PDB file of C-alpha atoms in Angstrom:
ATOM      1  CA  MET A   1     -27.211 -45.584-140.275  1.00 78.00           C
ATOM      2  CA  TYR A   2     -23.265 -44.020-139.819  1.00 87.00           C
ATOM      3  CA  PRO A   3     -21.882 -46.663-137.125  1.00 90.00           C
ATOM      4  CA  TYR A   4     -19.540 -43.347-135.919  1.00 96.00           C
ATOM      5  CA  LEU A   5     -21.992 -42.188-134.117  1.00 97.00           C
ATOM      6  CA  ASP A   6     -21.858 -45.119-131.585  1.00 97.00           C
ATOM      7  CA  GLU A   7     -17.849 -44.234-131.608  1.00 96.00           C
ATOM      8  CA  LEU A   8     -18.579 -40.112-130.750  1.00 97.00           C
ATOM      9  CA  GLU A   9     -20.933 -41.173-128.264  1.00 98.00           C
ATOM     10  CA  ALA A  10     -18.968 -43.227-125.716  1.00 97.00           C
ATOM     11  CA  LYS A  11     -15.864 -41.145-125.905  1.00 96.00           C
ATOM     12  CA  SER A  12     -19.325 -38.525-124.170  1.00 97.00           C
ATOM     13  CA  ILE A  13     -20.398 -41.214-122.109  1.00 97.00           C
ATOM     14  CA  TYR A  14     -16.024 -42.245-121.097  1.00 96.00           C
ATOM     15  CA  ILE A  15     -15.451 -38.152-120.882  1.00 96.00           C
ATOM     16  CA  MET A  16     -18.818 -37.009-118.088  1.00 97.00           C
ATOM     17  CA  ARG A  17     -18.066 -40.164-115.725  1.00 97.00           C
ATOM     18  CA  GLU A  18     -14.592 -38.673-116.194  1.00 95.00           C
ATOM     19  CA  ALA A  19     -16.052 -35.691-114.906  1.00 96.00           C
ATOM     20  CA  TYR A  20     -17.989 -37.555-112.404  1.00 96.00           C
ATOM     21  CA  ASN A  21     -15.434 -40.023-110.792  1.00 95.00           C
ATOM     22  CA  ARG A  22     -13.107 -37.166-110.953  1.00 93.00           C
ATOM     23  CA  VAL A  23     -15.146 -33.126-110.111  1.00 94.00           C
ATOM     24  CA  GLU A  24     -17.065 -32.277-106.858  1.00 93.00           C
ATOM     25  CA  PRO A  25     -18.988 -30.830-106.525  1.00 95.00           C
ATOM     26  CA  LEU A  26     -20.725 -30.620-110.637  1.00 97.00           C
ATOM     27  CA  ALA A  27     -22.623 -29.480-112.646  1.00 97.00           C
ATOM     28  CA  MET A  28     -23.660 -28.839-116.006  1.00 98.00           C
ATOM     29  CA  LEU A  29     -24.729 -25.993-118.279  1.00 97.00           C
ATOM     30  CA  TRP A  30     -27.819 -26.744-119.883  1.00 97.00           C
ATOM     31  CA  SER A  31     -29.047 -23.555-123.374  1.00 95.00           C
ATOM     32  CA  ILE A  32     -32.282 -25.812-124.567  1.00 97.00           C
ATOM     33  CA  GLY A  33     -29.959 -25.903-127.552  1.00 96.00           C
ATOM     34  CA  LYS A  34     -29.561 -28.671-130.432  1.00 97.00           C
ATOM     35  CA  ASP A  35     -25.432 -29.744-128.374  1.00 97.00           C
ATOM     36  CA  SER A  36     -27.474 -28.993-125.352  1.00 96.00           C
ATOM     37  CA  ASN A  37     -29.647 -31.087-125.701  1.00 98.00           C
ATOM     38  CA  VAL A  38     -27.879 -34.634-127.455  1.00 98.00           C
ATOM     39  CA  MET A  39     -25.184 -34.152-123.767  1.00 98.00           C
ATOM     40  CA  LEU A  40     -27.975 -34.079-122.278  1.00 98.00           C
ATOM     41  CA  TRP A  41     -29.702 -37.155-123.267  1.00 98.00           C
ATOM     42  CA  LEU A  42     -25.485 -38.704-123.342  1.00 98.00           C
ATOM     43  CA  ILE A  43     -26.022 -37.995-119.165  1.00 97.00           C
ATOM     44  CA  ARG A  44     -28.811 -39.556-118.733  1.00 97.00           C
ATOM     45  CA  LYS A  45     -27.663 -42.876-120.757  1.00 97.00           C
ATOM     46  CA  ALA A  46     -23.986 -42.375-118.895  1.00 98.00           C
ATOM     47  CA  PHE A  47     -26.083 -42.242-115.769  1.00 97.00           C
ATOM     48  CA  TYR A  48     -29.350 -44.767-116.108  1.00 96.00           C
ATOM     49  CA  GLY A  49     -31.889 -42.275-117.043  1.00 95.00           C
ATOM     50  CA  ARG A  50     -30.447 -39.983-113.706  1.00 94.00           C
ATOM     51  CA  VAL A  51     -28.862 -36.711-113.797  1.00 97.00           C
ATOM     52  CA  PRO A  52     -26.860 -36.787-111.386  1.00 97.00           C
ATOM     53  CA  PHE A  53     -25.855 -32.979-110.906  1.00 97.00           C
ATOM     54  CA  PRO A  54     -27.524 -29.946-110.957  1.00 97.00           C
ATOM     55  CA  LEU A  55     -28.483 -29.589-114.196  1.00 98.00           C
ATOM     56  CA  VAL A  56     -28.610 -25.155-114.545  1.00 98.00           C
ATOM     57  CA  GLN A  57     -29.400 -22.495-116.940  1.00 98.00           C
ATOM     58  CA  LEU A  58     -27.884 -19.140-117.265  1.00 97.00           C
ATOM     59  CA  ASP A  59     -30.897 -16.868-117.520  1.00 97.00           C
ATOM     60  CA  THR A  60     -30.894 -13.602-119.138  1.00 95.00           C
ATOM     61  CA  GLU A  61     -34.670 -13.396-119.921  1.00 95.00           C
ATOM     62  CA  MET A  62     -34.677 -12.924-123.052  1.00 94.00           C
ATOM     63  CA  GLU A  63     -35.000 -16.307-125.009  1.00 95.00           C
ATOM     64  CA  LEU A  64     -37.904 -17.687-126.746  1.00 96.00           C
ATOM     65  CA  PRO A  65     -41.129 -17.967-125.268  1.00 97.00           C
ATOM     66  CA  GLU A  66     -41.346 -21.912-127.964  1.00 97.00           C
ATOM     67  CA  VAL A  67     -37.480 -22.362-126.079  1.00 97.00           C
ATOM     68  CA  TYR A  68     -39.005 -21.603-122.307  1.00 98.00           C
ATOM     69  CA  GLU A  69     -42.508 -23.578-123.295  1.00 98.00           C
ATOM     70  CA  PHE A  70     -39.578 -26.600-124.438  1.00 98.00           C
ATOM     71  CA  ARG A  71     -37.610 -26.882-120.945  1.00 98.00           C
ATOM     72  CA  ASP A  72     -40.962 -27.052-118.847  1.00 98.00           C
ATOM     73  CA  ASN A  73     -42.325 -29.508-120.848  1.00 98.00           C
ATOM     74  CA  LEU A  74     -38.883 -31.599-120.461  1.00 98.00           C
ATOM     75  CA  VAL A  75     -38.229 -30.655-117.075  1.00 98.00           C
ATOM     76  CA  LYS A  76     -41.757 -32.154-115.858  1.00 97.00           C
ATOM     77  CA  GLU A  77     -40.787 -35.250-118.074  1.00 97.00           C
ATOM     78  CA  TRP A  78     -38.014 -36.544-117.658  1.00 97.00           C
ATOM     79  CA  ASN A  79     -38.131 -35.673-114.155  1.00 96.00           C
ATOM     80  CA  LEU A  80     -35.093 -33.512-114.347  1.00 98.00           C
ATOM     81  CA  PRO A  81     -32.530 -31.160-111.786  1.00 97.00           C
ATOM     82  CA  LEU A  82     -32.869 -27.855-112.616  1.00 98.00           C
ATOM     83  CA  LYS A  83     -31.590 -24.939-111.228  1.00 97.00           C
ATOM     84  CA  VAL A  84     -32.456 -21.259-112.945  1.00 97.00           C
ATOM     85  CA  GLU A  85     -29.240 -18.745-111.959  1.00 97.00           C
ATOM     86  CA  LEU A  86     -30.759 -15.571-113.556  1.00 97.00           C
ATOM     87  CA  CYS A  87     -27.700 -13.345-114.944  1.00 96.00           C
ATOM     88  CA  PRO A  88     -26.822  -9.788-114.130  1.00 95.00           C
ATOM     89  CA  PRO A  89     -28.867  -7.291-116.046  1.00 93.00           C
ATOM     90  CA  GLU A  90     -26.814  -5.727-118.415  1.00 90.00           C
ATOM     91  CA  GLU A  91     -26.665  -2.413-117.324  1.00 91.00           C
ATOM     92  CA  GLU A  92     -23.779  -3.320-114.988  1.00 91.00           C
ATOM     93  CA  MET A  93     -21.527  -5.340-118.177  1.00 88.00           C
ATOM     94  CA  ASP A  94     -18.533  -3.317-119.345  1.00 86.00           C
ATOM     95  CA  GLN A  95     -20.185  -0.968-121.350  1.00 87.00           C
ATOM     96  CA  THR A  96     -16.903  -0.494-123.867  1.00 85.00           C
ATOM     97  CA  LEU A  97     -18.271  -3.577-125.094  1.00 84.00           C
ATOM     98  CA  PRO A  98     -20.236  -3.264-128.801  1.00 85.00           C
ATOM     99  CA  PRO A  99     -24.127  -3.717-127.805  1.00 85.00           C
ATOM    100  CA  ALA A 100     -24.427  -7.497-129.014  1.00 86.00           C
ATOM    101  CA  THR A 101     -20.824  -8.864-127.147  1.00 86.00           C
ATOM    102  CA  ARG A 102     -22.313  -6.405-123.714  1.00 88.00           C
ATOM    103  CA  ALA A 103     -25.753  -8.162-123.700  1.00 88.00           C
ATOM    104  CA  ALA A 104     -24.263 -11.591-124.170  1.00 87.00           C
ATOM    105  CA  MET A 105     -21.724 -10.677-121.069  1.00 90.00           C
ATOM    106  CA  ARG A 106     -24.791 -10.941-119.430  1.00 93.00           C
ATOM    107  CA  LYS A 107     -24.284 -14.928-118.703  1.00 93.00           C
ATOM    108  CA  THR A 108     -20.919 -15.169-118.521  1.00 90.00           C
ATOM    109  CA  GLU A 109     -21.406 -12.453-115.301  1.00 92.00           C
ATOM    110  CA  GLY A 110     -23.842 -14.874-114.736  1.00 95.00           C
ATOM    111  CA  LEU A 111     -21.906 -17.672-114.535  1.00 93.00           C
ATOM    112  CA  LYS A 112     -18.883 -16.054-112.500  1.00 91.00           C
ATOM    113  CA  ASN A 113     -22.095 -15.206-109.410  1.00 93.00           C
ATOM    114  CA  LEU A 114     -23.115 -18.961-110.163  1.00 94.00           C
ATOM    115  CA  LEU A 115     -18.884 -20.722-109.396  1.00 91.00           C
ATOM    116  CA  ARG A 116     -18.572 -18.119-106.652  1.00 90.00           C
ATOM    117  CA  ASN A 117     -22.355 -18.138-104.529  1.00 94.00           C
ATOM    118  CA  GLU A 118     -21.951 -22.710-105.777  1.00 94.00           C
ATOM    119  CA  LYS A 119     -18.901 -23.512-105.154  1.00 91.00           C
ATOM    120  CA  TYR A 120     -17.952 -25.808-108.254  1.00 93.00           C
ATOM    121  CA  ARG A 121     -15.472 -27.346-109.124  1.00 93.00           C
ATOM    122  CA  GLY A 122     -16.558 -28.261-112.425  1.00 95.00           C
ATOM    123  CA  ILE A 123     -18.620 -27.020-115.177  1.00 96.00           C
ATOM    124  CA  ILE A 124     -19.862 -29.333-118.275  1.00 97.00           C
ATOM    125  CA  ALA A 125     -20.501 -27.200-121.051  1.00 96.00           C
ATOM    126  CA  GLY A 126     -21.594 -28.088-124.618  1.00 94.00           C
ATOM    127  CA  ILE A 127     -19.088 -26.505-127.244  1.00 93.00           C
ATOM    128  CA  ARG A 128     -18.098 -27.787-129.979  1.00 95.00           C
ATOM    129  CA  ARG A 129     -14.218 -27.175-132.473  1.00 92.00           C
ATOM    130  CA  ASP A 130     -15.779 -26.418-134.519  1.00 90.00           C
ATOM    131  CA  GLU A 131     -18.461 -24.481-134.242  1.00 85.00           C
ATOM    132  CA  GLN A 132     -15.603 -21.238-134.125  1.00 76.00           C
ATOM    133  CA  SER A 133     -11.832 -20.515-134.308  1.00 74.00           C
ATOM    134  CA  MET A 134     -11.891 -20.173-130.670  1.00 76.00           C
ATOM    135  CA  ARG A 135     -13.442 -22.620-129.900  1.00 79.00           C
ATOM    136  CA  ALA A 136     -10.691 -24.790-131.615  1.00 80.00           C
ATOM    137  CA  LYS A 137      -8.109 -24.081-129.685  1.00 81.00           C
ATOM    138  CA  GLU A 138     -10.124 -25.829-125.963  1.00 84.00           C
ATOM    139  CA  ARG A 139      -9.108 -28.524-124.369  1.00 89.00           C
ATOM    140  CA  VAL A 140     -11.696 -31.458-123.189  1.00 93.00           C
ATOM    141  CA  PHE A 141     -11.219 -31.040-119.176  1.00 93.00           C
ATOM    142  CA  SER A 142     -10.390 -27.202-119.423  1.00 91.00           C
ATOM    143  CA  PRO A 143      -9.114 -25.265-116.465  1.00 88.00           C
ATOM    144  CA  ARG A 144     -10.438 -21.465-115.587  1.00 86.00           C
ATOM    145  CA  THR A 145      -9.101 -18.686-112.375  1.00 82.00           C
ATOM    146  CA  LEU A 146     -12.506 -19.113-110.341  1.00 76.00           C
ATOM    147  CA  ASP A 147     -13.409 -15.638-112.589  1.00 74.00           C
ATOM    148  CA  GLY A 148     -13.810 -17.622-115.354  1.00 73.00           C
ATOM    149  CA  THR A 149      -9.796 -16.401-117.597  1.00 79.00           C
ATOM    150  CA  TRP A 150      -8.670 -18.719-120.201  1.00 77.00           C
ATOM    151  CA  ASP A 151      -5.587 -17.960-120.483  1.00 78.00           C
ATOM    152  CA  PHE A 152      -5.842 -20.534-124.644  1.00 77.00           C
ATOM    153  CA  LYS A 153      -2.210 -20.345-124.977  1.00 77.00           C
ATOM    154  CA  ASP A 154      -1.698 -22.461-121.557  1.00 78.00           C
ATOM    155  CA  GLN A 155      -3.476 -24.908-121.387  1.00 80.00           C
ATOM    156  CA  PRO A 156      -2.596 -28.741-120.847  1.00 80.00           C
ATOM    157  CA  ALA A 157      -1.634 -31.489-123.630  1.00 78.00           C
ATOM    158  CA  GLU A 158      -4.073 -33.698-123.936  1.00 81.00           C
ATOM    159  CA  PHE A 159      -2.941 -36.483-126.126  1.00 79.00           C
ATOM    160  CA  TRP A 160      -4.451 -40.205-127.191  1.00 79.00           C
ATOM    161  CA  ASP A 161      -7.281 -38.814-124.758  1.00 76.00           C
ATOM    162  CA  GLN A 162      -5.400 -39.033-121.742  1.00 80.00           C
ATOM    163  CA  TYR A 163      -6.849 -35.832-119.372  1.00 85.00           C
ATOM    164  CA  LYS A 164      -6.196 -33.579-116.599  1.00 82.00           C
ATOM    165  CA  THR A 165      -8.217 -33.804-114.143  1.00 81.00           C
ATOM    166  CA  GLU A 166      -6.677 -32.769-110.857  1.00 79.00           C
ATOM    167  CA  PHE A 167      -5.417 -29.068-110.692  1.00 80.00           C
ATOM    168  CA  PRO A 168      -4.450 -26.346-108.668  1.00 78.00           C
ATOM    169  CA  ASP A 169      -6.261 -24.496-105.708  1.00 80.00           C
ATOM    170  CA  GLY A 170      -8.047 -21.119-107.716  1.00 79.00           C
ATOM    171  CA  CYS A 171      -9.376 -22.483-110.674  1.00 85.00           C
ATOM    172  CA  HIS A 172     -12.317 -24.646-111.915  1.00 89.00           C
ATOM    173  CA  VAL A 173     -12.498 -26.762-114.636  1.00 92.00           C
ATOM    174  CA  ARG A 174     -15.007 -27.062-117.788  1.00 94.00           C
ATOM    175  CA  ILE A 175     -15.878 -30.190-118.728  1.00 96.00           C
ATOM    176  CA  HIS A 176     -15.994 -30.587-122.404  1.00 96.00           C
ATOM    177  CA  PRO A 177     -17.673 -33.693-123.248  1.00 97.00           C
ATOM    178  CA  LEU A 178     -18.627 -32.146-127.499  1.00 97.00           C
ATOM    179  CA  LEU A 179     -15.837 -30.811-127.964  1.00 95.00           C
ATOM    180  CA  HIS A 180     -15.430 -33.786-130.863  1.00 95.00           C
ATOM    181  CA  TRP A 181     -18.172 -33.886-132.502  1.00 97.00           C
ATOM    182  CA  THR A 182     -19.669 -31.266-135.234  1.00 97.00           C
ATOM    183  CA  GLU A 183     -22.555 -29.709-136.462  1.00 97.00           C
ATOM    184  CA  ILE A 184     -24.293 -32.463-138.606  1.00 97.00           C
ATOM    185  CA  ASP A 185     -22.897 -34.835-135.882  1.00 98.00           C
ATOM    186  CA  ILE A 186     -26.284 -33.138-133.261  1.00 98.00           C
ATOM    187  CA  TRP A 187     -28.293 -34.315-136.296  1.00 98.00           C
ATOM    188  CA  ARG A 188     -27.294 -37.283-137.194  1.00 98.00           C
ATOM    189  CA  TYR A 189     -27.654 -38.488-133.910  1.00 98.00           C
ATOM    190  CA  THR A 190     -30.965 -36.836-132.712  1.00 98.00           C
ATOM    191  CA  LYS A 191     -32.385 -38.524-135.827  1.00 98.00           C
ATOM    192  CA  ARG A 192     -31.175 -41.603-134.840  1.00 97.00           C
ATOM    193  CA  GLU A 193     -31.903 -41.309-131.380  1.00 97.00           C
ATOM    194  CA  ASN A 194     -35.251 -39.087-131.829  1.00 98.00           C
ATOM    195  CA  ILE A 195     -34.235 -36.455-129.284  1.00 98.00           C
ATOM    196  CA  PRO A 196     -36.403 -34.226-128.358  1.00 97.00           C
ATOM    197  CA  THR A 197     -35.522 -30.350-130.095  1.00 97.00           C
ATOM    198  CA  VAL A 198     -36.880 -27.027-129.306  1.00 98.00           C
ATOM    199  CA  PRO A 199     -39.547 -26.933-132.721  1.00 97.00           C
ATOM    200  CA  LEU A 200     -37.597 -22.889-133.827  1.00 97.00           C
ATOM    201  CA  TYR A 201     -34.651 -24.935-135.304  1.00 97.00           C
ATOM    202  CA  PHE A 202     -37.792 -26.456-138.514  1.00 98.00           C
ATOM    203  CA  ALA A 203     -38.297 -23.591-140.810  1.00 97.00           C
ATOM    204  CA  LYS A 204     -40.778 -21.420-141.013  1.00 95.00           C
ATOM    205  CA  ASP A 205     -42.037 -19.512-144.106  1.00 96.00           C
ATOM    206  CA  GLY A 206     -38.587 -19.871-145.469  1.00 96.00           C
ATOM    207  CA  MET A 207     -36.619 -19.106-141.794  1.00 96.00           C
ATOM    208  CA  ARG A 208     -35.221 -21.016-139.537  1.00 96.00           C
ATOM    209  CA  TYR A 209     -32.889 -20.424-136.342  1.00 95.00           C
ATOM    210  CA  ARG A 210     -29.400 -22.894-136.898  1.00 95.00           C
ATOM    211  CA  SER A 211     -27.104 -21.263-134.046  1.00 91.00           C
ATOM    212  CA  LEU A 212     -30.643 -20.623-131.332  1.00 92.00           C
ATOM    213  CA  GLY A 213     -30.258 -17.372-128.981  1.00 89.00           C
ATOM    214  CA  GLU A 214     -31.720 -15.238-126.713  1.00 90.00           C
ATOM    215  CA  LYS A 215     -34.422 -13.268-128.904  1.00 90.00           C
ATOM    216  CA  ASN A 216     -32.454 -10.019-128.620  1.00 89.00           C
ATOM    217  CA  ILE A 217     -29.498 -11.537-129.827  1.00 89.00           C
ATOM    218  CA  THR A 218     -29.573 -14.396-132.786  1.00 91.00           C
ATOM    219  CA  PHE A 219     -31.571 -14.396-135.392  1.00 91.00           C
ATOM    220  CA  PRO A 220     -33.052 -16.834-137.517  1.00 94.00           C
ATOM    221  CA  ILE A 221     -31.196 -17.606-141.131  1.00 93.00           C
ATOM    222  CA  LYS A 222     -32.534 -17.891-144.264  1.00 94.00           C
ATOM    223  CA  SER A 223     -34.353 -22.053-144.871  1.00 95.00           C
ATOM    224  CA  ASP A 224     -36.319 -24.079-146.262  1.00 96.00           C
ATOM    225  CA  ALA A 225     -34.820 -27.585-144.341  1.00 97.00           C
ATOM    226  CA  ALA A 226     -38.020 -27.914-142.420  1.00 97.00           C
ATOM    227  CA  THR A 227     -36.832 -32.297-140.991  1.00 98.00           C
ATOM    228  CA  ILE A 228     -34.348 -33.431-139.367  1.00 98.00           C
ATOM    229  CA  ASP A 229     -33.450 -35.176-143.173  1.00 97.00           C
ATOM    230  CA  ASP A 230     -33.695 -31.521-145.271  1.00 97.00           C
ATOM    231  CA  ILE A 231     -31.395 -30.071-142.334  1.00 97.00           C
ATOM    232  CA  ILE A 232     -28.269 -32.569-142.781  1.00 97.00           C
ATOM    233  CA  HIS A 233     -28.883 -32.858-146.435  1.00 97.00           C
ATOM    234  CA  GLU A 234     -28.854 -28.618-145.842  1.00 96.00           C
ATOM    235  CA  LEU A 235     -25.122 -28.405-143.873  1.00 96.00           C
ATOM    236  CA  GLU A 236     -23.961 -31.160-146.026  1.00 95.00           C
ATOM    237  CA  THR A 237     -24.131 -28.138-149.419  1.00 92.00           C
ATOM    238  CA  THR A 238     -24.655 -24.605-147.188  1.00 90.00           C
ATOM    239  CA  LYS A 239     -21.599 -22.692-147.238  1.00 86.00           C
ATOM    240  CA  THR A 240     -23.250 -20.508-144.371  1.00 85.00           C
ATOM    241  CA  ALA A 241     -20.647 -20.089-141.048  1.00 84.00           C
ATOM    242  CA  GLU A 242     -23.293 -22.147-138.365  1.00 83.00           C
ATOM    243  CA  ARG A 243     -22.915 -18.847-135.970  1.00 80.00           C
ATOM    244  CA  ALA A 244     -24.308 -16.593-138.603  1.00 80.00           C
ATOM    245  CA  GLY A 245     -27.575 -15.574-137.077  1.00 75.00           C
ATOM    246  CA  ARG A 246     -25.577 -14.880-133.883  1.00 77.00           C
ATOM    247  CA  ALA A 247     -24.857 -10.761-133.891  1.00 74.00           C
ATOM    248  CA  MET A 248     -22.003 -10.520-131.286  1.00 69.00           C
ATOM    249  CA  ASP A 249     -19.627 -12.160-133.602  1.00 70.00           C
ATOM    250  CA  HIS A 250     -20.012  -9.593-136.328  1.00 69.00           C
ATOM    251  CA  GLU A 251     -19.734  -6.699-133.748  1.00 66.00           C
ATOM    252  CA  ALA A 252     -15.895  -6.877-134.128  1.00 63.00           C
ATOM    253  CA  GLU A 253     -14.114  -8.803-135.144  1.00 58.00           C
ATOM    254  CA  ASP A 254     -12.001  -9.770-131.298  1.00 64.00           C
ATOM    255  CA  SER A 255     -15.713  -9.358-130.299  1.00 63.00           C
ATOM    256  CA  PHE A 256     -16.594 -13.581-129.491  1.00 62.00           C
ATOM    257  CA  GLU A 257     -12.554 -13.444-128.435  1.00 66.00           C
ATOM    258  CA  LYS A 258     -12.861 -11.315-125.577  1.00 65.00           C
ATOM    259  CA  LEU A 259     -16.094 -13.498-124.719  1.00 66.00           C
ATOM    260  CA  ARG A 260     -13.994 -16.756-124.244  1.00 63.00           C
ATOM    261  CA  GLU A 261     -10.877 -15.565-123.535  1.00 65.00           C
ATOM    262  CA  LYS A 262     -13.707 -13.491-119.766  1.00 66.00           C
ATOM    263  CA  GLY A 263     -15.289 -16.654-119.346  1.00 64.00           C
ATOM    264  CA  TYR A 264     -18.298 -16.557-122.027  1.00 67.00           C
ATOM    265  CA  MET A 265     -18.908 -20.673-122.463  1.00 67.00           C
TER     266      MET A 265
END
């Protein structure tokens, strides 16, 4: 079923192997959400069951209990090389930002600390172009300054899967192996491969998390989708945006743009 998923998988694995071969030192961000779990699955396929670089969770200690439980079980079961990077407190964020945007900024600052301390040259992140208009402007190999600043108006061209993988000193590279996937692709692939998933995505009492984030800035939406088949059917018909439950997206028209320019994933 859905043979086009084989093409998506092959392209993502090619990008991951290219990153591993070209960029060093390298790490992968793991948010423990649906996209991130597909990316982790693909990494293990690409490298024959292992994760050959650190797997980093940027932790604000505000994830839901089900997320931490899922994380700990999978780390143990798959013997994952997890590194937890605690993010700075909200009091240290730019106080001129709206509250939810300020809370989300903690992960940006956590990533900056990670890059500063560990000197990673490349960071693999599981974003998709169809999630949000600013992410649609991304490249597969996307250069950033060391502090994470992103100039989306000045990016290298990427034609016919030819990626620019060499960048000057004074920057790091974000690698996005899922950029060409859509939300429904993620769920069709999760079903086909039987990938473990945080149960919060499945409806309970008429509500579910469609985009899973921290408990202080992300909220469930109305839904009766209690299985992956239900979710796929819902996505085939819904007009509700994927990030409808993300508080920072609704605070100001340019909140997400500000986050992305300053280094948010």
